[in-house]
CSV table of C-alpha atoms in Angstrom, one decimal:
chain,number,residue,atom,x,y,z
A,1,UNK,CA,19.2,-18.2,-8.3
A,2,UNK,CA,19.7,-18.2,-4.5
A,3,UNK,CA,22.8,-15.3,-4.9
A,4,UNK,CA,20.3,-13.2,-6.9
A,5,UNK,CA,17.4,-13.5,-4.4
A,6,UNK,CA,19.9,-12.9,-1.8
A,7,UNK,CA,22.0,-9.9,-3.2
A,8,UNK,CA,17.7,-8.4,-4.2
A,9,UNK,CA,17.6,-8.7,-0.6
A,10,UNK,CA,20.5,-7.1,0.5
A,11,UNK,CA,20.2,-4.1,-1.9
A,12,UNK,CA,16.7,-3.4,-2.6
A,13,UNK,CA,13.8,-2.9,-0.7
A,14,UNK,CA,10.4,-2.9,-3.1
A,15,UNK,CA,10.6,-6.8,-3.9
A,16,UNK,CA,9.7,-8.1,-0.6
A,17,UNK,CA,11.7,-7.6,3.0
A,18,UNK,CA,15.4,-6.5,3.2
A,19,UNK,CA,17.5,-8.4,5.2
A,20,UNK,CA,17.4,-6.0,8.5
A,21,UNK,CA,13.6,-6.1,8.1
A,22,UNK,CA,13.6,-10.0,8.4
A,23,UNK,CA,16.3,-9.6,11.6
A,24,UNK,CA,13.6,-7.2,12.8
A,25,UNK,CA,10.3,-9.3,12.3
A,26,UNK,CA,12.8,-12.6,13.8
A,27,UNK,CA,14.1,-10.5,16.7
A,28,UNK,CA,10.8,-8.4,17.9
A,29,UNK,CA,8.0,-8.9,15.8
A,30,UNK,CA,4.4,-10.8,16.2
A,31,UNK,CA,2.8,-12.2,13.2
A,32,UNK,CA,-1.1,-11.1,13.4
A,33,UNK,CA,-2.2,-12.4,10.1
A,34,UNK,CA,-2.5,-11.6,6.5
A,35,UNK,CA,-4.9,-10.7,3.6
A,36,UNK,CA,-5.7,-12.0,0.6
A,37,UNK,CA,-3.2,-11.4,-1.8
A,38,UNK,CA,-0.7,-12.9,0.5
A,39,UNK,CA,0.9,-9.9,2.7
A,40,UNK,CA,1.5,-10.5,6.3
A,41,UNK,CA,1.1,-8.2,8.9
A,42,UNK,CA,3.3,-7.6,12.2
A,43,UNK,CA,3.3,-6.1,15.3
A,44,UNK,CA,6.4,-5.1,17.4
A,45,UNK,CA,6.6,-7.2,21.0
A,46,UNK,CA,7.2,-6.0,24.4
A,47,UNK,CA,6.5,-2.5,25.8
A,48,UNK,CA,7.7,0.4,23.6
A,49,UNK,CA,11.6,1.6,24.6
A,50,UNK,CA,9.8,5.3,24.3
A,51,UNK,CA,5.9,6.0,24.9
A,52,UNK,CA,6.6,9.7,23.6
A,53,UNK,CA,7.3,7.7,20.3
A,54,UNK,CA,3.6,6.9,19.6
A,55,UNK,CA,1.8,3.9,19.6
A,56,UNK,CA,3.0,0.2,18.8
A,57,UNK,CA,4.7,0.0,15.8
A,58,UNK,CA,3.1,-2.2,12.7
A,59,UNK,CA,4.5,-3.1,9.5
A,60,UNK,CA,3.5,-5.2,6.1
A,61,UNK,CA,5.8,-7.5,4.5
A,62,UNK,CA,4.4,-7.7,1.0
A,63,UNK,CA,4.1,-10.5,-0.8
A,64,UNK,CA,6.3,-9.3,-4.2
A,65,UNK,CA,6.6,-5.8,-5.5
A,66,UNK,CA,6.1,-3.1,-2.7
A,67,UNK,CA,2.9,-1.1,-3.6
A,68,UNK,CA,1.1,0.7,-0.7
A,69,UNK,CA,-1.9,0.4,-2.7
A,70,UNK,CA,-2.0,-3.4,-2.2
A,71,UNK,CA,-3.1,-3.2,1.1
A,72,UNK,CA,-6.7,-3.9,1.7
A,73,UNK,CA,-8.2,-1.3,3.6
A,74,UNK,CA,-9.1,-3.1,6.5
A,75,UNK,CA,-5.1,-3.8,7.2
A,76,UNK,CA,-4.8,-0.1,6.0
A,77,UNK,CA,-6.9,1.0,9.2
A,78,UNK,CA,-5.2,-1.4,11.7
A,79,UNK,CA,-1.7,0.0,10.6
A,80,UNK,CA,-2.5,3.6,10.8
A,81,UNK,CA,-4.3,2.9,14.1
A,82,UNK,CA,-7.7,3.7,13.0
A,83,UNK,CA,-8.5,0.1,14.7
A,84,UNK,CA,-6.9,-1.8,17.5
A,85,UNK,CA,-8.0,-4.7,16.1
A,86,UNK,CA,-6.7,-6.6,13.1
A,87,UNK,CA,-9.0,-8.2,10.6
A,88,UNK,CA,-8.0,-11.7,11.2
A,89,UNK,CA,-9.3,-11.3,14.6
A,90,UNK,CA,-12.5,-9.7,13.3
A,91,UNK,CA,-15.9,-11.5,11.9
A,92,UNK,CA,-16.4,-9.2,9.0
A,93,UNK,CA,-18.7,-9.3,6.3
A,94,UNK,CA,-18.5,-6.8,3.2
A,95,UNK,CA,-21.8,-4.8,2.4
A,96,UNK,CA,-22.7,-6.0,-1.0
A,97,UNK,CA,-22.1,-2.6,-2.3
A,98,UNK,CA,-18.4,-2.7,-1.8
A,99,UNK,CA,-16.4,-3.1,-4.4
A,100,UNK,CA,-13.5,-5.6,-4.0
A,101,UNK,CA,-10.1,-4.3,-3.3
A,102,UNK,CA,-8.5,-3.0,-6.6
A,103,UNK,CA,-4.1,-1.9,-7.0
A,104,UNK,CA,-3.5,1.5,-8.6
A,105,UNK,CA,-2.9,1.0,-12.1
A,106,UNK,CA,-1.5,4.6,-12.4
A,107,UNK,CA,1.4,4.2,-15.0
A,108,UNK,CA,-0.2,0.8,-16.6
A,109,UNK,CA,-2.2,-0.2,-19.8
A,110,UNK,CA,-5.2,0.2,-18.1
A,111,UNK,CA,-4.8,3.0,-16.2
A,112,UNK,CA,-8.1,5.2,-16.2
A,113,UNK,CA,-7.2,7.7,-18.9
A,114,UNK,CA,-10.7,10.7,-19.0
A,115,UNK,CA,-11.8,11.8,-22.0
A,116,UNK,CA,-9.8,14.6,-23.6
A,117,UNK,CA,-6.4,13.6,-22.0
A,118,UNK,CA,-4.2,13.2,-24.2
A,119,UNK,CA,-2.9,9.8,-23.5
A,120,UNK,CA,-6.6,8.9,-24.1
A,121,UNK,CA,-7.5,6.9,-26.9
A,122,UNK,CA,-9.4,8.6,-30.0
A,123,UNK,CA,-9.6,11.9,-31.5
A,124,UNK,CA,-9.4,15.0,-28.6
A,125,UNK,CA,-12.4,17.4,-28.4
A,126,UNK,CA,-12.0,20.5,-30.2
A,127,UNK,CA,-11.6,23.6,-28.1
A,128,UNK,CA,-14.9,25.1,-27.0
A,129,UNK,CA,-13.4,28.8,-27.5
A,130,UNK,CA,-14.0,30.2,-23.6
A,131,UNK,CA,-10.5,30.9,-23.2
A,132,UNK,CA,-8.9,33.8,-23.1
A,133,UNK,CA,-5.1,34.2,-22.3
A,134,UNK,CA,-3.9,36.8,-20.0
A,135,UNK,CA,-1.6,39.1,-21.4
A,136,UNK,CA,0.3,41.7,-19.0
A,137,UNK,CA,-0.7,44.9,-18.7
A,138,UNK,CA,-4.5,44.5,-19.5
């Protein structure tokens, strides 16, 4: 099992770090924490070799399959610089009208599916007859 984690890591990069992205997070990178579902969060070390760049760089190493949408938005913020600082370091509370955080389930079995698409379940709804196709020269 060891060669086929290892060759995964060499050669693909959606089921968890590659191998340059763990020489990366060894050689320049400072844990800040992680969320929930298990994906740590890094920030580069030192000054930047380039301020015209931007600001510090961040990065996620998910825990698994790589799916932006498995970031809670709190982490989202801090790595697009919304926030300077991370929610580990923060005392938050949710209101109790947020919703917990949810993956896109675009291309799954319970993806939401409106009524009248057709990869909905049940019978379509019948044409309401307001349309009128365009024909050229009219």
């Amino acid at each position: 099992m060891a060669l086929k984690d290892t060759l995964l890591r060499i050669f693909t990069w959606w089921n968890g770090q590659t191998v340059s992205l763990a020489l990366v997070t060894a050689r320049s990178g400072q844990f800040v924490g992680a969320d929930e579902l298990g994906n740590k969060y890094y920030k580069a070390l030192g000054p930047l070799i380039d301020r015209s760049v931007g600001p510090e760089r961040r990065w996620v190493v998910y825990n698994g399959y790589a799916d932006a949408s498995r970031v809670p938005p709190g982490w989202r913020a801090w790595l697009c610089h919304n926030g300077d600082v991370p929610p580990s370091e923060e005392d938050y509370r949710p209101r109790e009208w947020q919703k917990p955080h949810e993956e896109n389930l675009t291309g799954t079995a319970a993806a939401y599916r409106p009524k009248g698409s057709q990869l909905s379940w049940g019978a379509r709804p019948a044409a309401t007859g307001d349309y009128v196709p365009w024909t050229p020269g009219e």
